[in-house]
Amino acid sequence: DAFAAKLNSTGSAIIYSTYLGGNNTDTGGHIALDPVSGEAVFAGFSSSPNFPTTPGAYKQKLCDSPVSCSGIFYSGSYVAKLSASGNGQYSTLFDAGVNDVKLDAANNAVIGGYVSGTTFPATPGAFQTTTSGGIEGFIAKLNPAGSAVVYGTYLGGGLQSDRVNGIAIDALGDLYVTGQTQNTGFPVTAGAFDMTYNGGED
């Protein structure tokens, strides 16, 4: 299981500590904090068919097909928000690998990572609404209740690998993302610092 824990400012006591997981492998690794409310969003990997999600969450189960999840190894990610005291605000699953999470000024969780296939919830009007093949980077924003995707976009450019590894948000709400690509077709802009794919995994 993953865990989420909060320590006091001197490191002398645990304010809260909780498991996050089901009966298969679940890992932590990504945290975002609302410094005003003290709420924290945690994201990580899950392969547990019974990962604990909340009513009304965007995605309740890892496998949605009519067949049972029993015996099927299927993996994705989770995003979970806890209050300042460690109470669950929401917990949802996501059909992708999440590499980073941030909170914007409106308390939306912005996640980025990688996805394979066509199940990613790209939204109308997004920068890239269809996959270009292979493993694709993505960026998605979840509403404060964890019940819906505000927007979702692929970010990639070919049949090889693209991944979003880090996210930052400025005061205007604009996103800065960084990651890696193996594709010559990655969408670079005119006059950019380096417009040429130089080989390897940039």
mmCIF file of N, CA and C in Angstrom, residues 43-161:
data_model
loop_
_atom_site.group_PDB
_atom_site.id
_atom_site.type_symbol
_atom_site.label_atom_id
_atom_site.label_comp_id
_atom_site.label_asym_id
_atom_site.label_seq_id
_atom_site.Cartn_x
_atom_site.Cartn_y
_atom_site.Cartn_z
ATOM 1 N N ALA A 43 -0.904 11.567 -5.287
ATOM 2 C CA ALA A 43 -1.105 10.784 -6.508
ATOM 3 C C ALA A 43 -0.036 9.710 -6.586
ATOM 4 N N GLY A 44 -0.408 8.595 -7.207
ATOM 5 C CA GLY A 44 0.543 7.505 -7.355
ATOM 6 C C GLY A 44 -0.010 6.392 -8.221
ATOM 7 N N PHE A 45 0.688 5.272 -8.210
ATOM 8 C CA PHE A 45 0.370 4.103 -9.024
ATOM 9 C C PHE A 45 -0.541 3.154 -8.247
ATOM 10 N N SER A 46 -1.440 2.493 -8.966
ATOM 11 C CA SER A 46 -2.275 1.465 -8.349
ATOM 12 C C SER A 46 -2.525 0.322 -9.314
ATOM 13 N N SER A 47 -2.479 -0.893 -8.800
ATOM 14 C CA SER A 47 -2.925 -2.068 -9.552
ATOM 15 C C SER A 47 -3.963 -2.850 -8.747
ATOM 16 N N SER A 48 -4.647 -2.157 -7.841
ATOM 17 C CA SER A 48 -5.628 -2.806 -6.963
ATOM 18 C C SER A 48 -7.048 -2.636 -7.496
ATOM 19 N N PRO A 49 -7.708 -3.727 -7.884
ATOM 20 C CA PRO A 49 -9.109 -3.616 -8.313
ATOM 21 C C PRO A 49 -10.024 -3.044 -7.239
ATOM 22 N N ASN A 50 -9.624 -3.195 -5.969
ATOM 23 C CA ASN A 50 -10.462 -2.705 -4.873
ATOM 24 C C ASN A 50 -9.864 -1.452 -4.222
ATOM 25 N N PHE A 51 -9.094 -0.665 -4.969
ATOM 26 C CA PHE A 51 -8.585 0.586 -4.408
ATOM 27 C C PHE A 51 -9.771 1.418 -3.913
ATOM 28 N N PRO A 52 -9.683 1.987 -2.704
ATOM 29 C CA PRO A 52 -10.841 2.677 -2.118
ATOM 30 C C PRO A 52 -11.104 4.041 -2.768
ATOM 31 N N THR A 53 -12.183 4.133 -3.518
ATOM 32 C CA THR A 53 -12.596 5.402 -4.120
ATOM 33 C C THR A 53 -13.836 5.927 -3.398
ATOM 34 N N THR A 54 -14.138 7.193 -3.623
ATOM 35 C CA THR A 54 -15.268 7.831 -2.940
ATOM 36 C C THR A 54 -16.473 7.927 -3.872
ATOM 37 N N PRO A 55 -17.687 7.960 -3.309
ATOM 38 C CA PRO A 55 -18.891 8.118 -4.143
ATOM 39 C C PRO A 55 -18.811 9.387 -4.991
ATOM 40 N N GLY A 56 -19.148 9.250 -6.265
ATOM 41 C CA GLY A 56 -19.123 10.391 -7.160
ATOM 42 C C GLY A 56 -17.772 10.700 -7.761
ATOM 43 N N ALA A 57 -16.754 9.906 -7.419
ATOM 44 C CA ALA A 57 -15.421 10.138 -7.969
ATOM 45 C C ALA A 57 -15.423 9.936 -9.480
ATOM 46 N N TYR A 58 -14.482 10.571 -10.151
ATOM 47 C CA TYR A 58 -14.408 10.503 -11.606
ATOM 48 C C TYR A 58 -14.350 9.057 -12.104
ATOM 49 N N LYS A 59 -13.532 8.220 -11.492
ATOM 50 C CA LYS A 59 -13.421 6.818 -11.910
ATOM 51 C C LYS A 59 -13.382 5.947 -10.673
ATOM 52 N N GLN A 60 -14.304 4.994 -10.610
ATOM 53 C CA GLN A 60 -14.477 4.176 -9.417
ATOM 54 C C GLN A 60 -13.635 2.911 -9.409
ATOM 55 N N LYS A 61 -13.369 2.341 -10.598
ATOM 56 C CA LYS A 61 -12.682 1.056 -10.677
ATOM 57 C C LYS A 61 -11.614 1.103 -11.753
ATOM 58 N N LEU A 62 -10.600 0.245 -11.597
ATOM 59 C CA LEU A 62 -9.549 0.168 -12.612
ATOM 60 C C LEU A 62 -10.026 -0.526 -13.870
ATOM 61 N N CYS A 63 -10.883 -1.541 -13.726
ATOM 62 C CA CYS A 63 -11.378 -2.224 -14.916
ATOM 63 C C CYS A 63 -12.897 -2.095 -14.965
ATOM 64 N N ASP A 64 -13.381 -1.502 -16.034
ATOM 65 C CA ASP A 64 -14.800 -1.205 -16.166
ATOM 66 C C ASP A 64 -15.548 -2.188 -17.056
ATOM 67 N N SER A 65 -14.853 -3.191 -17.581
ATOM 68 C CA SER A 65 -15.509 -4.131 -18.488
ATOM 69 C C SER A 65 -16.475 -5.019 -17.702
ATOM 70 N N PRO A 66 -17.428 -5.667 -18.399
ATOM 71 C CA PRO A 66 -18.393 -6.533 -17.705
ATOM 72 C C PRO A 66 -17.756 -7.731 -17.018
ATOM 73 N N VAL A 67 -16.564 -8.143 -17.485
ATOM 74 C CA VAL A 67 -15.929 -9.294 -16.860
ATOM 75 C C VAL A 67 -15.369 -8.897 -15.506
ATOM 76 N N SER A 68 -15.189 -9.875 -14.672
ATOM 77 C CA SER A 68 -14.659 -9.609 -13.337
ATOM 78 C C SER A 68 -13.207 -9.172 -13.418
ATOM 79 N N CYS A 69 -12.781 -8.344 -12.459
ATOM 80 C CA CYS A 69 -11.377 -7.952 -12.372
ATOM 81 C C CYS A 69 -10.520 -9.087 -11.807
ATOM 82 N N SER A 70 -11.145 -10.100 -11.265
ATOM 83 C CA SER A 70 -10.410 -11.178 -10.629
ATOM 84 C C SER A 70 -9.440 -11.832 -11.598
ATOM 85 N N GLY A 71 -8.172 -11.856 -11.202
ATOM 86 C CA GLY A 71 -7.161 -12.498 -12.018
ATOM 87 C C GLY A 71 -6.615 -11.634 -13.141
ATOM 88 N N ILE A 72 -7.164 -10.431 -13.322
ATOM 89 C CA ILE A 72 -6.698 -9.553 -14.387
ATOM 90 C C ILE A 72 -5.746 -8.525 -13.788
ATOM 91 N N PHE A 73 -4.526 -8.441 -14.326
ATOM 92 C CA PHE A 73 -3.580 -7.445 -13.838
ATOM 93 C C PHE A 73 -3.734 -6.193 -14.683
ATOM 94 N N TYR A 74 -4.310 -5.182 -14.099
ATOM 95 C CA TYR A 74 -4.549 -3.929 -14.796
ATOM 96 C C TYR A 74 -4.068 -2.812 -13.885
ATOM 97 N N SER A 75 -3.397 -1.831 -14.435
ATOM 98 C CA SER A 75 -2.842 -0.793 -13.586
ATOM 99 C C SER A 75 -3.204 0.588 -14.092
ATOM 100 N N GLY A 76 -3.146 1.541 -13.204
ATOM 101 C CA GLY A 76 -3.404 2.930 -13.512
ATOM 102 C C GLY A 76 -2.860 3.779 -12.390
ATOM 103 N N SER A 77 -3.524 4.883 -12.113
ATOM 104 C CA SER A 77 -3.088 5.783 -11.054
ATOM 105 C C SER A 77 -4.281 6.191 -10.205
ATOM 106 N N TYR A 78 -3.981 6.771 -9.050
ATOM 107 C CA TYR A 78 -5.020 7.331 -8.205
ATOM 108 C C TYR A 78 -4.668 8.790 -7.901
ATOM 109 N N VAL A 79 -5.694 9.562 -7.591
ATOM 110 C CA VAL A 79 -5.532 10.914 -7.072
ATOM 111 C C VAL A 79 -6.449 11.011 -5.865
ATOM 112 N N ALA A 80 -5.899 11.392 -4.719
ATOM 113 C CA ALA A 80 -6.680 11.440 -3.488
ATOM 114 C C ALA A 80 -6.409 12.748 -2.756
ATOM 115 N N LYS A 81 -7.473 13.381 -2.253
ATOM 116 C CA LYS A 81 -7.336 14.630 -1.493
ATOM 117 C C LYS A 81 -7.726 14.376 -0.041
ATOM 118 N N LEU A 82 -6.876 14.843 0.882
ATOM 119 C CA LEU A 82 -7.144 14.733 2.308
ATOM 120 C C LEU A 82 -7.237 16.128 2.915
ATOM 121 N N SER A 83 -8.086 16.263 3.940
ATOM 122 C CA SER A 83 -8.209 17.532 4.658
ATOM 123 C C SER A 83 -6.965 17.763 5.508
ATOM 124 N N ALA A 84 -6.906 18.920 6.150
ATOM 125 C CA ALA A 84 -5.761 19.248 7.003
ATOM 126 C C ALA A 84 -5.605 18.273 8.165
ATOM 127 N N SER A 85 -6.708 17.616 8.547
ATOM 128 C CA SER A 85 -6.653 16.647 9.637
ATOM 129 C C SER A 85 -6.562 15.206 9.144
ATOM 130 N N GLY A 86 -6.515 15.019 7.814
ATOM 131 C CA GLY A 86 -6.340 13.674 7.265
ATOM 132 C C GLY A 86 -7.622 12.975 6.882
ATOM 133 N N ASN A 87 -8.760 13.668 6.931
ATOM 134 C CA ASN A 87 -10.012 13.068 6.492
ATOM 135 C C ASN A 87 -10.077 13.047 4.967
ATOM 136 N N GLY A 88 -10.696 11.998 4.413
ATOM 137 C CA GLY A 88 -10.780 11.867 2.976
ATOM 138 C C GLY A 88 -11.745 12.860 2.355
ATOM 139 N N GLN A 89 -11.286 13.655 1.392
ATOM 140 C CA GLN A 89 -12.143 14.567 0.644
ATOM 141 C C GLN A 89 -12.626 13.890 -0.641
ATOM 142 N N TYR A 90 -11.695 13.293 -1.377
ATOM 143 C CA TYR A 90 -12.070 12.447 -2.510
ATOM 144 C C TYR A 90 -10.937 11.496 -2.831
ATOM 145 N N SER A 91 -11.279 10.439 -3.524
ATOM 146 C CA SER A 91 -10.308 9.469 -4.014
ATOM 147 C C SER A 91 -10.817 8.931 -5.336
ATOM 148 N N THR A 92 -10.026 9.091 -6.393
ATOM 149 C CA THR A 92 -10.436 8.637 -7.717
ATOM 150 C C THR A 92 -9.292 7.925 -8.417
ATOM 151 N N LEU A 93 -9.646 7.037 -9.303
ATOM 152 C CA LEU A 93 -8.658 6.367 -10.131
ATOM 153 C C LEU A 93 -8.552 7.083 -11.472
ATOM 154 N N PHE A 94 -7.478 6.788 -12.225
ATOM 155 C CA PHE A 94 -7.238 7.455 -13.503
ATOM 156 C C PHE A 94 -6.495 6.480 -14.401
ATOM 157 N N ASP A 95 -6.973 6.348 -15.650
ATOM 158 C CA ASP A 95 -6.390 5.392 -16.597
ATOM 159 C C ASP A 95 -5.129 5.945 -17.252
ATOM 160 N N ALA A 96 -4.089 6.139 -16.478
ATOM 161 C CA ALA A 96 -2.836 6.671 -17.002
ATOM 162 C C ALA A 96 -1.780 6.574 -15.913
ATOM 163 N N GLY A 97 -0.538 6.830 -16.272
ATOM 164 C CA GLY A 97 0.527 6.933 -15.290
ATOM 165 C C GLY A 97 0.722 8.386 -14.905
ATOM 166 N N VAL A 98 0.533 8.710 -13.633
ATOM 167 C CA VAL A 98 0.669 10.091 -13.169
ATOM 168 C C VAL A 98 2.088 10.299 -12.638
ATOM 169 N N ASN A 99 2.783 11.295 -13.198
ATOM 170 C CA ASN A 99 4.147 11.611 -12.773
ATOM 171 C C ASN A 99 4.244 12.851 -11.903
ATOM 172 N N ASP A 100 3.207 13.685 -11.876
ATOM 173 C CA ASP A 100 3.250 14.877 -11.033
ATOM 174 C C ASP A 100 1.829 15.375 -10.815
ATOM 175 N N VAL A 101 1.632 16.116 -9.727
ATOM 176 C CA VAL A 101 0.340 16.736 -9.421
ATOM 177 C C VAL A 101 0.594 18.091 -8.795
ATOM 178 N N LYS A 102 -0.221 19.078 -9.177
ATOM 179 C CA LYS A 102 -0.165 20.410 -8.586
ATOM 180 C C LYS A 102 -1.600 20.879 -8.347
ATOM 181 N N LEU A 103 -1.778 21.834 -7.429
ATOM 182 C CA LEU A 103 -3.069 22.468 -7.189
ATOM 183 C C LEU A 103 -3.021 23.889 -7.731
ATOM 184 N N ASP A 104 -4.067 24.287 -8.478
ATOM 185 C CA ASP A 104 -4.121 25.661 -8.951
ATOM 186 C C ASP A 104 -4.845 26.531 -7.925
ATOM 187 N N ALA A 105 -5.026 27.818 -8.245
ATOM 188 C CA ALA A 105 -5.607 28.759 -7.291
ATOM 189 C C ALA A 105 -7.053 28.434 -6.956
ATOM 190 N N ALA A 106 -7.743 27.712 -7.840
ATOM 191 C CA ALA A 106 -9.140 27.330 -7.604
ATOM 192 C C ALA A 106 -9.269 25.951 -6.970
ATOM 193 N N ASN A 107 -8.150 25.374 -6.530
ATOM 194 C CA ASN A 107 -8.125 24.067 -5.866
ATOM 195 C C ASN A 107 -8.426 22.914 -6.809
ATOM 196 N N ASN A 108 -8.225 23.113 -8.116
ATOM 197 C CA ASN A 108 -8.267 22.014 -9.064
ATOM 198 C C ASN A 108 -6.925 21.282 -9.027
ATOM 199 N N ALA A 109 -6.957 19.981 -9.166
ATOM 200 C CA ALA A 109 -5.726 19.194 -9.235
ATOM 201 C C ALA A 109 -5.312 19.038 -10.694
ATOM 202 N N VAL A 110 -4.109 19.481 -11.013
ATOM 203 C CA VAL A 110 -3.563 19.339 -12.359
ATOM 204 C C VAL A 110 -2.555 18.211 -12.334
ATOM 205 N N ILE A 111 -2.775 17.199 -13.185
ATOM 206 C CA ILE A 111 -1.898 16.034 -13.215
ATOM 207 C C ILE A 111 -1.267 15.894 -14.597
ATOM 208 N N GLY A 112 -0.096 15.307 -14.633
ATOM 209 C CA GLY A 112 0.580 15.042 -15.894
ATOM 210 C C GLY A 112 1.304 13.720 -15.819
ATOM 211 N N GLY A 113 1.496 13.090 -16.986
ATOM 212 C CA GLY A 113 2.175 11.815 -17.007
ATOM 213 C C GLY A 113 2.195 11.221 -18.388
ATOM 214 N N TYR A 114 1.823 9.954 -18.487
ATOM 215 C CA TYR A 114 1.897 9.236 -19.763
ATOM 216 C C TYR A 114 0.726 8.277 -19.871
ATOM 217 N N VAL A 115 0.328 8.009 -21.110
ATOM 218 C CA VAL A 115 -0.820 7.149 -21.346
ATOM 219 C C VAL A 115 -0.625 6.421 -22.664
ATOM 220 N N SER A 116 -1.159 5.225 -22.755
ATOM 221 C CA SER A 116 -1.111 4.451 -23.990
ATOM 222 C C SER A 116 -2.528 4.048 -24.355
ATOM 223 N N GLY A 117 -2.897 4.240 -25.614
ATOM 224 C CA GLY A 117 -4.248 3.879 -26.043
ATOM 225 C C GLY A 117 -5.131 5.098 -26.206
ATOM 226 N N THR A 118 -6.427 4.840 -26.341
ATOM 227 C CA THR A 118 -7.372 5.908 -26.679
ATOM 228 C C THR A 118 -8.401 6.170 -25.582
ATOM 229 N N THR A 119 -8.175 5.646 -24.380
ATOM 230 C CA THR A 119 -9.158 5.823 -23.306
ATOM 231 C C THR A 119 -8.967 7.138 -22.553
ATOM 232 N N PHE A 120 -7.882 7.856 -22.810
ATOM 233 C CA PHE A 120 -7.629 9.111 -22.102
ATOM 234 C C PHE A 120 -8.750 10.114 -22.399
ATOM 235 N N PRO A 121 -9.250 10.826 -21.386
ATOM 236 C CA PRO A 121 -10.389 11.738 -21.585
ATOM 237 C C PRO A 121 -9.979 13.105 -22.143
ATOM 238 N N ALA A 122 -9.498 13.133 -23.381
ATOM 239 C CA ALA A 122 -9.212 14.412 -24.020
ATOM 240 C C ALA A 122 -10.519 15.170 -24.238
ATOM 241 N N THR A 123 -10.505 16.467 -23.989
ATOM 242 C CA THR A 123 -11.730 17.260 -24.023
ATOM 243 C C THR A 123 -11.794 18.127 -25.274
ATOM 244 N N PRO A 124 -12.997 18.432 -25.764
ATOM 245 C CA PRO A 124 -13.142 19.273 -26.947
ATOM 246 C C PRO A 124 -12.441 20.616 -26.764
ATOM 247 N N GLY A 125 -11.706 21.037 -27.797
ATOM 248 C CA GLY A 125 -10.996 22.302 -27.739
ATOM 249 C C GLY A 125 -9.634 22.243 -27.099
ATOM 250 N N ALA A 126 -9.251 21.070 -26.586
ATOM 251 C CA ALA A 126 -7.926 20.931 -25.983
ATOM 252 C C ALA A 126 -6.843 21.023 -27.055
ATOM 253 N N PHE A 127 -5.611 21.260 -26.621
ATOM 254 C CA PHE A 127 -4.499 21.411 -27.550
ATOM 255 C C PHE A 127 -4.351 20.213 -28.479
ATOM 256 N N GLN A 128 -4.432 18.991 -27.931
ATOM 257 C CA GLN A 128 -4.269 17.774 -28.735
ATOM 258 C C GLN A 128 -5.307 16.762 -28.276
ATOM 259 N N THR A 129 -6.320 16.553 -29.090
ATOM 260 C CA THR A 129 -7.456 15.724 -28.671
ATOM 261 C C THR A 129 -7.328 14.264 -29.086
ATOM 262 N N THR A 130 -6.356 13.920 -29.910
ATOM 263 C CA THR A 130 -6.170 12.529 -30.325
ATOM 264 C C THR A 130 -4.720 12.124 -30.121
ATOM 265 N N THR A 131 -4.516 10.859 -29.860
ATOM 266 C CA THR A 131 -3.166 10.351 -29.686
ATOM 267 C C THR A 131 -2.452 10.243 -31.020
ATOM 268 N N SER A 132 -1.149 10.472 -31.009
ATOM 269 C CA SER A 132 -0.339 10.289 -32.214
ATOM 270 C C SER A 132 0.325 8.920 -32.227
ATOM 271 N N GLY A 133 -0.018 8.075 -31.258
ATOM 272 C CA GLY A 133 0.472 6.704 -31.214
ATOM 273 C C GLY A 133 1.538 6.516 -30.153
ATOM 274 N N GLY A 134 1.820 5.261 -29.859
ATOM 275 C CA GLY A 134 2.843 4.960 -28.856
ATOM 276 C C GLY A 134 2.428 5.402 -27.474
ATOM 277 N N ILE A 135 3.408 5.677 -26.642
ATOM 278 C CA ILE A 135 3.163 6.210 -25.304
ATOM 279 C C ILE A 135 3.131 7.731 -25.417
ATOM 280 N N GLU A 136 2.051 8.326 -24.965
ATOM 281 C CA GLU A 136 1.826 9.762 -25.160
ATOM 282 C C GLU A 136 1.845 10.493 -23.829
ATOM 283 N N GLY A 137 2.425 11.683 -23.809
ATOM 284 C CA GLY A 137 2.294 12.525 -22.637
ATOM 285 C C GLY A 137 0.877 13.062 -22.512
ATOM 286 N N PHE A 138 0.496 13.475 -21.302
ATOM 287 C CA PHE A 138 -0.824 14.073 -21.126
ATOM 288 C C PHE A 138 -0.783 15.083 -19.996
ATOM 289 N N ILE A 139 -1.769 15.981 -20.021
ATOM 290 C CA ILE A 139 -2.042 16.921 -18.930
ATOM 291 C C ILE A 139 -3.553 16.923 -18.727
ATOM 292 N N ALA A 140 -3.988 16.849 -17.486
ATOM 293 C CA ALA A 140 -5.423 16.874 -17.187
ATOM 294 C C ALA A 140 -5.663 17.652 -15.910
ATOM 295 N N LYS A 141 -6.821 18.318 -15.851
ATOM 296 C CA LYS A 141 -7.228 19.051 -14.659
ATOM 297 C C LYS A 141 -8.498 18.423 -14.107
ATOM 298 N N LEU A 142 -8.459 18.051 -12.809
ATOM 299 C CA LEU A 142 -9.630 17.515 -12.116
ATOM 300 C C LEU A 142 -10.275 18.614 -11.281
ATOM 301 N N ASN A 143 -11.596 18.645 -11.232
ATOM 302 C CA ASN A 143 -12.275 19.665 -10.446
ATOM 303 C C ASN A 143 -12.041 19.446 -8.947
ATOM 304 N N PRO A 144 -12.368 20.434 -8.098
ATOM 305 C CA PRO A 144 -12.050 20.326 -6.669
ATOM 306 C C PRO A 144 -12.704 19.147 -5.959
ATOM 307 N N ALA A 145 -13.783 18.599 -6.524
ATOM 308 C CA ALA A 145 -14.445 17.446 -5.919
ATOM 309 C C ALA A 145 -13.893 16.118 -6.423
ATOM 310 N N GLY A 146 -13.003 16.156 -7.410
ATOM 311 C CA GLY A 146 -12.470 14.915 -7.979
ATOM 312 C C GLY A 146 -13.487 14.129 -8.756
ATOM 313 N N SER A 147 -14.542 14.803 -9.224
ATOM 314 C CA SER A 147 -15.647 14.102 -9.879
ATOM 315 C C SER A 147 -15.658 14.243 -11.394
ATOM 316 N N ALA A 148 -14.843 15.147 -11.946
ATOM 317 C CA ALA A 148 -14.879 15.382 -13.385
ATOM 318 C C ALA A 148 -13.546 15.926 -13.872
ATOM 319 N N VAL A 149 -13.267 15.682 -15.149
ATOM 320 C CA VAL A 149 -12.093 16.248 -15.808
ATOM 321 C C VAL A 149 -12.492 17.595 -16.409
ATOM 322 N N VAL A 150 -11.864 18.671 -15.941
ATOM 323 C CA VAL A 150 -12.132 20.008 -16.466
ATOM 324 C C VAL A 150 -11.583 20.119 -17.881
ATOM 325 N N TYR A 151 -10.356 19.686 -18.076
ATOM 326 C CA TYR A 151 -9.810 19.543 -19.422
ATOM 327 C C TYR A 151 -8.761 18.449 -19.430
ATOM 328 N N GLY A 152 -8.551 17.880 -20.591
ATOM 329 C CA GLY A 152 -7.517 16.865 -20.767
ATOM 330 C C GLY A 152 -6.936 16.974 -22.156
ATOM 331 N N THR A 153 -5.625 16.948 -22.266
ATOM 332 C CA THR A 153 -4.969 17.017 -23.559
ATOM 333 C C THR A 153 -3.791 16.046 -23.624
ATOM 334 N N TYR A 154 -3.649 15.398 -24.760
ATOM 335 C CA TYR A 154 -2.419 14.677 -25.043
ATOM 336 C C TYR A 154 -1.310 15.700 -25.292
ATOM 337 N N LEU A 155 -0.053 15.271 -25.140
ATOM 338 C CA LEU A 155 1.088 16.091 -25.517
ATOM 339 C C LEU A 155 2.164 15.160 -26.051
ATOM 340 N N GLY A 156 2.229 15.073 -27.377
ATOM 341 C CA GLY A 156 3.185 14.163 -27.987
ATOM 342 C C GLY A 156 3.248 14.353 -29.479
ATOM 343 N N GLY A 157 4.057 13.528 -30.138
ATOM 344 C CA GLY A 157 4.230 13.758 -31.560
ATOM 345 C C GLY A 157 4.740 12.596 -32.366
ATOM 346 N N GLY A 158 4.315 11.376 -32.080
ATOM 347 C CA GLY A 158 4.769 10.269 -32.901
ATOM 348 C C GLY A 158 4.554 8.927 -32.246
ATOM 349 N N LEU A 159 5.125 7.889 -32.857
ATOM 350 C CA LEU A 159 4.896 6.520 -32.424
ATOM 351 C C LEU A 159 5.810 6.087 -31.285
ATOM 352 N N GLN A 160 6.772 6.923 -30.917
ATOM 353 C CA GLN A 160 7.672 6.582 -29.827
ATOM 354 C C GLN A 160 7.138 7.175 -28.511
ATOM 355 N N SER A 161 7.993 7.328 -27.542
ATOM 356 C CA SER A 161 7.554 7.688 -26.192
ATOM 357 C C SER A 161 7.602 9.197 -25.939
#
